[in-house]
CSV table of N, CA and C in Angstrom, one decimal:
chain,number,residue,atom,x,y,z
J,1,UNK,N,67.2,11.0,-6.6
J,1,UNK,CA,68.0,11.4,-5.0
J,1,UNK,C,68.0,10.1,-4.3
J,2,UNK,N,69.0,9.4,-4.2
J,2,UNK,CA,69.3,8.3,-3.4
J,2,UNK,C,69.9,8.7,-2.2
J,3,UNK,N,69.3,8.7,-1.1
J,3,UNK,CA,69.8,9.0,0.1
J,3,UNK,C,69.8,7.8,1.1
J,4,UNK,N,70.3,8.1,2.4
J,4,UNK,CA,70.1,6.7,3.4
J,4,UNK,C,68.8,6.4,3.5
J,5,UNK,N,68.0,7.5,3.6
J,5,UNK,CA,66.5,7.3,4.2
J,5,UNK,C,65.9,6.6,2.9
J,6,UNK,N,66.2,7.0,1.6
J,6,UNK,CA,65.2,6.4,0.5
J,6,UNK,C,65.8,4.9,0.3
J,7,UNK,N,67.2,4.9,0.5
J,7,UNK,CA,67.7,3.4,0.3
J,7,UNK,C,67.0,2.5,1.4
J,8,UNK,N,67.0,3.1,2.5
J,8,UNK,CA,66.2,2.2,3.7
J,8,UNK,C,64.7,1.9,3.4
J,9,UNK,N,64.0,2.9,2.7
J,9,UNK,CA,62.7,2.6,2.5
J,9,UNK,C,62.5,1.7,1.4
J,10,UNK,N,63.5,1.9,0.3
J,10,UNK,CA,63.4,0.6,-0.9
J,10,UNK,C,63.6,-0.8,-0.2
J,11,UNK,N,64.8,-1.0,0.8
J,11,UNK,CA,64.9,-2.1,1.3
J,11,UNK,C,63.6,-2.7,2.1
J,12,UNK,N,63.1,-1.7,2.8
J,12,UNK,CA,61.8,-2.1,3.7
J,12,UNK,C,60.7,-2.6,2.8
J,13,UNK,N,60.7,-2.2,1.6
J,13,UNK,CA,59.6,-2.5,0.6
J,13,UNK,C,59.9,-3.8,0.1
J,14,UNK,N,61.2,-3.8,-0.3
J,14,UNK,CA,61.8,-5.1,-1.1
J,14,UNK,C,61.8,-6.3,-0.2
J,15,UNK,N,62.1,-6.3,1.0
J,15,UNK,CA,62.0,-7.5,1.9
J,15,UNK,C,60.6,-8.2,2.2
J,16,UNK,N,59.5,-7.6,2.3
J,16,UNK,CA,58.5,-8.3,2.5
J,16,UNK,C,57.9,-8.9,1.2
J,17,UNK,N,58.3,-8.1,0.0
J,17,UNK,CA,57.8,-8.6,-1.3
J,17,UNK,C,58.6,-9.9,-1.7
J,18,UNK,N,60.0,-9.7,-1.3
J,18,UNK,CA,60.9,-11.1,-1.5
J,18,UNK,C,60.2,-12.4,-0.6
J,19,UNK,N,59.7,-12.0,0.6
J,19,UNK,CA,59.3,-13.0,1.4
J,19,UNK,C,57.9,-13.5,1.0
J,20,UNK,N,57.0,-12.4,0.4
J,20,UNK,CA,55.8,-13.1,-0.1
J,20,UNK,C,56.0,-13.9,-1.3
J,21,UNK,N,56.9,-13.6,-2.2
J,21,UNK,CA,57.3,-14.1,-3.2
J,21,UNK,C,57.8,-15.7,-3.1
J,22,UNK,N,58.4,-15.9,-1.8
J,22,UNK,CA,59.0,-17.3,-1.4
J,22,UNK,C,57.9,-18.2,-0.9
J,23,UNK,N,56.6,-17.6,-0.7
J,23,UNK,CA,55.5,-18.3,-0.1
J,23,UNK,C,54.7,-19.0,-1.3
J,24,UNK,N,55.0,-18.4,-2.7
J,24,UNK,CA,54.2,-18.8,-3.7
J,24,UNK,C,54.5,-20.2,-4.0
J,25,UNK,N,53.5,-20.9,-4.1
J,25,UNK,CA,53.7,-22.4,-4.6
J,25,UNK,C,53.6,-23.3,-3.2
J,26,UNK,N,53.5,-22.8,-2.2
J,26,UNK,CA,53.7,-23.6,-1.1
J,26,UNK,C,52.1,-24.3,-0.7
J,27,UNK,N,52.2,-25.5,-0.9
J,27,UNK,CA,51.2,-26.4,-0.5
J,27,UNK,C,50.7,-27.2,0.9
J,28,UNK,N,49.6,-27.0,1.4
J,28,UNK,CA,49.4,-27.5,2.7
J,28,UNK,C,48.1,-28.4,2.4
J,29,UNK,N,47.6,-29.1,3.5
J,29,UNK,CA,46.4,-29.9,3.3
J,29,UNK,C,45.3,-29.0,3.0
J,30,UNK,N,44.5,-29.5,2.3
J,30,UNK,CA,43.6,-28.7,1.8
J,30,UNK,C,42.3,-28.6,2.6
J,31,UNK,N,42.5,-27.6,3.7
J,31,UNK,CA,41.8,-27.5,4.8
J,31,UNK,C,41.1,-25.8,4.6
J,32,UNK,N,41.4,-25.2,3.4
J,32,UNK,CA,40.8,-23.8,3.2
J,32,UNK,C,41.9,-23.1,3.5
J,33,UNK,N,41.9,-21.9,2.8
J,33,UNK,CA,43.0,-20.9,2.7
J,33,UNK,C,43.4,-20.3,4.4
J,34,UNK,N,42.1,-20.3,5.1
J,34,UNK,CA,42.5,-19.6,6.4
J,34,UNK,C,43.2,-20.7,7.3
J,35,UNK,N,43.2,-21.8,7.0
J,35,UNK,CA,43.9,-22.8,7.8
J,35,UNK,C,45.4,-23.2,7.6
J,36,UNK,N,45.8,-22.6,6.5
J,36,UNK,CA,47.3,-22.7,5.7
J,36,UNK,C,48.2,-22.1,6.9
J,37,UNK,N,49.3,-22.6,7.0
J,37,UNK,CA,50.2,-22.0,7.9
J,37,UNK,C,51.0,-20.8,7.4
J,38,UNK,N,50.8,-20.3,6.1
J,38,UNK,CA,51.1,-19.0,5.7
J,38,UNK,C,50.2,-18.1,5.7
J,39,UNK,N,49.0,-18.4,6.0
J,39,UNK,CA,47.7,-17.3,5.9
J,39,UNK,C,48.2,-16.2,6.8
J,40,UNK,N,48.4,-16.2,8.1
J,40,UNK,CA,48.7,-15.3,9.1
J,40,UNK,C,50.0,-14.3,8.6
J,41,UNK,N,51.1,-15.3,8.2
J,41,UNK,CA,52.4,-14.3,8.0
J,41,UNK,C,52.0,-13.5,6.5
J,42,UNK,N,51.1,-14.2,5.7
J,42,UNK,CA,50.9,-13.3,4.3
J,42,UNK,C,50.3,-12.0,4.7
J,43,UNK,N,49.2,-12.0,5.7
J,43,UNK,CA,48.6,-10.8,6.1
J,43,UNK,C,49.4,-9.8,6.6
J,44,UNK,N,50.3,-10.3,7.5
J,44,UNK,CA,51.5,-9.4,8.1
J,44,UNK,C,52.4,-8.9,7.1
J,45,UNK,N,52.7,-9.6,6.0
J,45,UNK,CA,53.6,-9.4,4.8
J,45,UNK,C,52.8,-8.2,3.9
J,46,UNK,N,51.5,-8.5,3.7
J,46,UNK,CA,50.9,-7.5,2.9
J,46,UNK,C,50.8,-6.1,3.9
J,47,UNK,N,50.6,-6.1,5.1
J,47,UNK,CA,50.4,-4.8,5.9
J,47,UNK,C,51.9,-4.3,5.7
J,48,UNK,N,52.9,-4.9,5.7
J,48,UNK,CA,54.4,-4.5,5.7
J,48,UNK,C,54.5,-3.8,4.5
J,49,UNK,N,54.1,-4.5,3.4
J,49,UNK,CA,54.3,-3.9,2.0
J,49,UNK,C,53.4,-2.5,2.0
J,50,UNK,N,52.3,-2.4,2.3
J,50,UNK,CA,51.4,-1.3,2.4
J,50,UNK,C,52.4,0.0,3.3
J,51,UNK,N,52.5,-0.5,4.4
J,51,UNK,CA,53.4,0.5,5.2
J,51,UNK,C,54.6,1.1,4.6
J,52,UNK,N,55.4,0.1,4.0
J,52,UNK,CA,56.8,0.4,3.3
J,52,UNK,C,56.4,1.2,2.2
J,53,UNK,N,55.2,0.7,1.5
J,53,UNK,CA,55.0,1.6,0.1
J,53,UNK,C,54.8,3.2,0.7
J,54,UNK,N,53.9,3.3,1.8
J,54,UNK,CA,53.5,4.7,2.2
J,54,UNK,C,54.9,5.5,2.7
J,55,UNK,N,55.8,4.6,3.2
J,55,UNK,CA,57.0,5.3,3.8
J,55,UNK,C,57.8,5.6,2.5
J,56,UNK,N,57.9,4.8,1.5
J,56,UNK,CA,58.5,5.2,0.2
J,56,UNK,C,58.1,6.4,-0.3
J,57,UNK,N,56.7,6.5,-0.3
J,57,UNK,CA,56.1,7.6,-1.1
J,57,UNK,C,56.5,9.0,-0.2
J,58,UNK,N,56.5,8.9,0.9
J,58,UNK,CA,56.5,10.0,1.9
J,58,UNK,C,58.2,10.4,1.9
J,59,UNK,N,58.9,9.5,1.5
J,59,UNK,CA,60.4,9.7,1.6
J,59,UNK,C,60.6,10.4,0.3
J,60,UNK,N,60.3,10.0,-0.6
J,60,UNK,CA,60.4,10.5,-2.1
J,60,UNK,C,59.9,11.9,-2.1
J,61,UNK,N,58.6,12.3,-1.6
J,61,UNK,CA,57.9,13.6,-1.7
J,61,UNK,C,58.5,14.6,-0.6
J,62,UNK,N,59.1,14.0,0.4
J,62,UNK,CA,59.9,14.9,1.4
J,62,UNK,C,60.7,15.7,0.9
J,63,UNK,N,60.7,16.9,1.3
J,63,UNK,CA,61.5,18.1,1.0
J,63,UNK,C,62.3,18.4,2.3
J,64,UNK,N,62.2,17.7,3.4
J,64,UNK,CA,62.9,18.3,4.5
J,64,UNK,C,64.4,17.6,4.5
J,65,UNK,N,65.2,18.3,4.9
J,65,UNK,CA,66.6,17.7,5.0
J,65,UNK,C,66.8,16.5,5.9
J,66,UNK,N,67.5,15.4,5.6
J,66,UNK,CA,67.5,14.2,6.1
J,66,UNK,C,68.7,14.4,7.2
J,67,UNK,N,68.6,13.8,8.3
J,67,UNK,CA,69.8,13.9,9.3
J,67,UNK,C,70.6,13.0,9.2
J,68,UNK,N,71.9,13.0,9.0
J,68,UNK,CA,72.8,12.0,8.7
J,68,UNK,C,73.1,11.2,10.1
J,69,UNK,N,73.1,9.9,9.9
J,69,UNK,CA,73.2,9.1,11.2
J,69,UNK,C,74.8,8.7,11.1
J,70,UNK,N,75.4,8.5,12.2
J,70,UNK,CA,76.6,7.8,12.1
J,70,UNK,C,76.8,6.5,11.6
J,71,UNK,N,77.6,6.0,10.9
J,71,UNK,CA,77.6,4.7,10.3
J,71,UNK,C,77.8,3.8,11.3
J,72,UNK,N,78.6,3.6,12.2
J,72,UNK,CA,78.4,2.7,13.4
J,72,UNK,C,77.1,2.5,13.9
J,73,UNK,N,76.3,3.7,14.0
J,73,UNK,CA,75.1,3.3,14.7
J,73,UNK,C,74.1,2.6,13.8
J,74,UNK,N,74.2,2.9,12.5
J,74,UNK,CA,73.4,2.2,11.4
J,74,UNK,C,73.6,0.6,11.4
J,75,UNK,N,75.1,0.5,11.3
J,75,UNK,CA,75.6,-0.8,11.4
J,75,UNK,C,75.2,-1.6,12.7
J,76,UNK,N,75.5,-1.1,13.8
J,76,UNK,CA,75.0,-1.9,15.2
J,76,UNK,C,73.5,-2.1,15.0
J,77,UNK,N,72.5,-1.2,14.4
J,77,UNK,CA,71.0,-1.6,14.3
J,77,UNK,C,70.9,-2.8,13.2
J,78,UNK,N,71.7,-2.8,12.0
J,78,UNK,CA,71.7,-3.8,11.1
J,78,UNK,C,72.1,-5.2,11.8
J,79,UNK,N,73.0,-4.9,12.5
J,79,UNK,CA,73.6,-6.5,13.4
J,79,UNK,C,72.6,-6.8,14.5
J,80,UNK,N,71.8,-5.8,15.1
J,80,UNK,CA,70.8,-6.2,16.3
J,80,UNK,C,69.7,-7.0,15.7
J,81,UNK,N,69.3,-6.5,14.5
J,81,UNK,CA,68.3,-7.6,13.9
J,81,UNK,C,68.4,-9.1,13.8
J,82,UNK,N,69.4,-9.3,13.3
J,82,UNK,CA,69.7,-11.0,13.3
J,82,UNK,C,69.9,-11.5,14.7
J,83,UNK,N,70.6,-10.8,15.4
J,83,UNK,CA,70.7,-11.1,16.9
J,83,UNK,C,69.4,-11.3,17.6
J,84,UNK,N,68.4,-10.2,17.5
J,84,UNK,CA,67.3,-10.3,17.9
J,84,UNK,C,66.3,-11.6,17.5
J,85,UNK,N,66.4,-12.0,16.2
J,85,UNK,CA,65.7,-13.1,15.5
J,85,UNK,C,66.3,-14.3,16.2
J,86,UNK,N,67.6,-14.3,16.3
J,86,UNK,CA,68.2,-15.8,17.0
J,86,UNK,C,68.1,-15.9,18.2
J,87,UNK,N,67.6,-14.8,19.0
J,87,UNK,CA,67.6,-14.7,20.4
J,87,UNK,C,66.0,-15.0,20.9
J,88,UNK,N,65.1,-15.0,20.2
J,88,UNK,CA,63.7,-15.2,20.3
J,88,UNK,C,63.4,-16.6,20.9
J,89,UNK,N,63.9,-17.7,20.3
J,89,UNK,CA,63.6,-19.0,20.7
J,89,UNK,C,64.3,-19.5,22.1
J,90,UNK,N,65.7,-19.1,22.2
J,90,UNK,CA,66.0,-19.6,23.5
J,90,UNK,C,65.6,-18.5,24.8
J,91,UNK,N,65.2,-17.2,24.5
J,91,UNK,CA,65.0,-16.4,25.5
J,91,UNK,C,63.5,-16.2,25.7
J,92,UNK,N,62.8,-16.3,24.6
J,92,UNK,CA,61.3,-16.1,24.6
J,92,UNK,C,61.1,-14.9,24.0
J,93,UNK,N,59.9,-14.9,23.5
J,93,UNK,CA,59.5,-13.5,22.6
J,93,UNK,C,59.8,-12.2,23.5
J,94,UNK,N,58.9,-12.5,24.7
J,94,UNK,CA,58.9,-11.1,25.6
J,94,UNK,C,60.4,-10.7,26.0
J,95,UNK,N,60.9,-11.5,26.4
J,95,UNK,CA,62.3,-11.0,27.0
J,95,UNK,C,63.3,-10.5,25.7
J,96,UNK,N,63.3,-11.1,24.8
J,96,UNK,CA,64.1,-10.7,23.6
J,96,UNK,C,63.5,-9.6,22.8
J,97,UNK,N,62.2,-9.4,23.0
J,97,UNK,CA,61.5,-8.3,22.2
J,97,UNK,C,61.9,-6.9,23.3
J,98,UNK,N,61.8,-7.2,24.6
J,98,UNK,CA,62.1,-6.2,25.5
J,98,UNK,C,63.4,-5.6,25.6
J,99,UNK,N,64.3,-6.4,25.3
J,99,UNK,CA,65.8,-5.9,25.2
J,99,UNK,C,65.7,-5.3,23.9
J,100,UNK,N,65.4,-5.7,23.0
J,100,UNK,CA,65.4,-5.3,21.4
J,100,UNK,C,65.0,-4.0,21.4
J,101,UNK,N,63.8,-3.6,22.0
J,101,UNK,CA,63.3,-2.4,22.1
J,101,UNK,C,64.1,-1.3,22.6
J,102,UNK,N,64.5,-1.8,24.0
J,102,UNK,CA,65.3,-0.9,24.7
J,102,UNK,C,66.6,-0.7,23.9
J,103,UNK,N,67.3,-1.3,23.4
J,103,UNK,CA,68.5,-1.1,22.7
J,103,UNK,C,68.3,-0.3,21.5
J,104,UNK,N,67.2,-0.6,20.5
J,104,UNK,CA,67.1,0.1,19.4
J,104,UNK,C,66.4,1.4,19.7
J,105,UNK,N,65.5,1.8,20.5
J,105,UNK,CA,64.8,3.0,21.0
J,105,UNK,C,66.2,3.8,21.3
J,106,UNK,N,66.9,3.3,22.1
J,106,UNK,CA,68.0,4.1,22.8
J,106,UNK,C,69.1,4.5,21.7
J,107,UNK,N,69.4,3.6,20.8
J,107,UNK,CA,70.2,3.8,19.7
J,107,UNK,C,69.5,5.0,18.7
J,108,UNK,N,68.2,4.8,18.5
J,108,UNK,CA,67.5,6.0,17.6
J,108,UNK,C,67.3,7.1,18.4
J,109,UNK,N,67.8,7.5,19.8
J,109,UNK,CA,67.8,8.7,20.3
J,109,UNK,C,66.8,9.0,21.4
J,110,UNK,N,65.9,7.9,21.8
J,110,UNK,CA,64.9,8.2,22.8
J,110,UNK,C,66.1,8.3,24.1
J,111,UNK,N,65.7,9.4,24.8
J,111,UNK,CA,66.3,9.6,26.0
J,111,UNK,C,65.5,9.5,27.4
J,112,UNK,N,64.3,9.7,27.2
J,112,UNK,CA,63.1,9.9,28.4
J,112,UNK,C,63.1,8.4,28.9
J,113,UNK,N,63.7,8.2,30.1
J,113,UNK,CA,63.6,6.7,30.3
J,113,UNK,C,62.0,6.2,30.8
J,114,UNK,N,61.2,7.1,31.2
J,114,UNK,CA,59.8,6.6,31.5
J,114,UNK,C,59.2,6.1,30.2
J,115,UNK,N,59.2,6.8,29.1
J,115,UNK,CA,58.6,6.4,27.8
J,115,UNK,C,59.4,5.3,27.1
J,116,UNK,N,60.7,5.4,27.3
J,116,UNK,CA,61.5,4.4,26.8
J,116,UNK,C,61.3,2.8,27.3
J,117,UNK,N,61.0,2.8,28.7
J,117,UNK,CA,60.6,1.6,29.5
J,117,UNK,C,59.3,1.2,29.4
J,118,UNK,N,58.4,2.2,29.2
J,118,UNK,CA,56.8,1.9,29.0
J,118,UNK,C,56.8,1.5,27.5
J,119,UNK,N,57.3,1.9,26.6
J,119,UNK,CA,57.2,1.3,25.1
J,119,UNK,C,57.9,0.1,25.0
J,120,UNK,N,59.0,0.0,25.6
J,120,UNK,CA,59.8,-1.2,25.6
J,120,UNK,C,59.0,-2.6,26.6
J,121,UNK,N,58.5,-2.3,27.5
J,121,UNK,CA,57.7,-3.3,28.2
J,121,UNK,C,56.1,-3.4,27.5
J,122,UNK,N,55.6,-2.4,27.2
J,122,UNK,CA,54.2,-2.2,26.7
J,122,UNK,C,53.8,-3.1,25.4
J,123,UNK,N,54.9,-2.7,24.4
J,123,UNK,CA,54.5,-3.4,23.0
J,123,UNK,C,54.8,-4.8,23.1
J,124,UNK,N,56.0,-5.4,23.6
J,124,UNK,CA,56.1,-6.7,23.8
J,124,UNK,C,54.9,-7.4,24.6
J,125,UNK,N,54.5,-7.0,25.7
J,125,UNK,CA,53.5,-7.4,26.6
J,125,UNK,C,52.0,-7.3,25.8
J,126,UNK,N,51.8,-6.3,25.2
J,126,UNK,CA,50.6,-6.3,24.2
J,126,UNK,C,50.5,-7.4,23.2
J,127,UNK,N,51.7,-7.5,22.6
J,127,UNK,CA,51.8,-8.7,21.6
J,127,UNK,C,51.5,-9.9,22.2
J,128,UNK,N,52.0,-10.3,23.3
J,128,UNK,CA,51.9,-11.6,24.1
J,128,UNK,C,50.7,-11.7,24.3
J,129,UNK,N,49.9,-10.8,25.1
J,129,UNK,CA,48.6,-10.7,25.4
J,129,UNK,C,47.7,-11.2,24.0
J,130,UNK,N,47.9,-10.5,23.1
J,130,UNK,CA,47.3,-10.7,22.0
J,130,UNK,C,47.1,-12.0,21.3
J,131,UNK,N,48.5,-12.4,21.0
J,131,UNK,CA,48.8,-13.9,20.6
J,131,UNK,C,48.5,-14.9,21.3
J,132,UNK,N,49.2,-15.0,22.6
J,132,UNK,CA,49.3,-16.2,23.2
J,132,UNK,C,47.9,-16.2,23.9
J,133,UNK,N,47.4,-15.1,24.3
J,133,UNK,CA,46.2,-15.4,25.4
J,133,UNK,C,44.8,-15.1,24.6
J,134,UNK,N,45.0,-14.4,23.6
J,134,UNK,CA,43.4,-13.9,22.9
J,134,UNK,C,43.3,-14.7,21.6
J,135,UNK,N,44.4,-14.7,20.8
J,135,UNK,CA,44.1,-15.4,19.3
J,135,UNK,C,44.6,-16.9,19.7
J,136,UNK,N,45.1,-17.4,20.8
J,136,UNK,CA,45.7,-18.8,20.9
J,136,UNK,C,46.9,-18.9,19.9
J,137,UNK,N,47.6,-18.1,19.4
J,137,UNK,CA,48.6,-18.4,18.5
J,137,UNK,C,50.0,-18.1,19.2
J,138,UNK,N,50.5,-19.3,19.9
J,138,UNK,CA,51.6,-19.2,20.7
J,138,UNK,C,52.9,-18.6,20.0
J,139,UNK,N,53.5,-17.7,21.0
J,139,UNK,CA,54.7,-17.2,20.8
J,139,UNK,C,55.7,-17.9,21.5
J,140,UNK,N,57.1,-17.9,21.1
J,140,UNK,CA,58.0,-18.5,21.9
J,140,UNK,C,58.1,-18.1,23.3
J,141,UNK,N,58.1,-18.8,24.3
J,141,UNK,CA,57.9,-18.5,25.8
J,141,UNK,C,59.4,-18.5,26.3
J,142,UNK,N,59.5,-17.8,27.5
J,142,UNK,CA,60.7,-17.7,28.2
J,142,UNK,C,61.0,-18.8,28.9
J,143,UNK,N,62.3,-19.1,29.3
J,143,UNK,CA,62.7,-20.3,30.1
J,143,UNK,C,62.3,-19.9,31.5
J,144,UNK,N,61.8,-18.9,32.0
J,144,UNK,CA,61.5,-18.5,33.2
J,144,UNK,C,60.0,-18.8,33.6
J,145,UNK,N,59.1,-18.7,32.7
J,145,UNK,CA,57.7,-18.8,32.7
J,145,UNK,C,56.8,-19.0,31.6
J,146,UNK,N,55.8,-19.8,31.6
J,146,UNK,CA,55.2,-20.1,30.3
J,146,UNK,C,54.2,-18.8,30.0
J,147,UNK,N,54.0,-18.0,31.0
J,147,UNK,CA,52.9,-16.8,30.9
J,147,UNK,C,53.7,-15.9,29.8
J,148,UNK,N,54.8,-15.7,29.7
J,148,UNK,CA,55.5,-14.9,28.6
J,148,UNK,C,56.7,-15.4,28.3
């Protein structure tokens, strides 16, 4: 039973697996595994694999009818991801993520402005605080200020 939802779940599982496969054989200075530049991305990719696997299982076991999304909206979301990825460096992580969250959530049907703005500001802000200020793993900063 291949539906839009199951195809999306399969794609969400194959993407991190392909990225993990691309890191096999990468060698860096022998400082231990935790100091390798691929250490943290591999953790994120394994978490992604786990969540995508759970999503695929729930999609296959789900008996609920799926809502058909207009093809234009799905295409727009597919184009939005590379635009977001390309805008992170020039605009900074926070500003690019804020706009990406606003547009994506709106396309997915969020209509309550307070929750839309709160989530779109809160998620990138939390990640900036976590990475830039707590873990000292800098994310790209905006041209406006070094704080975000």
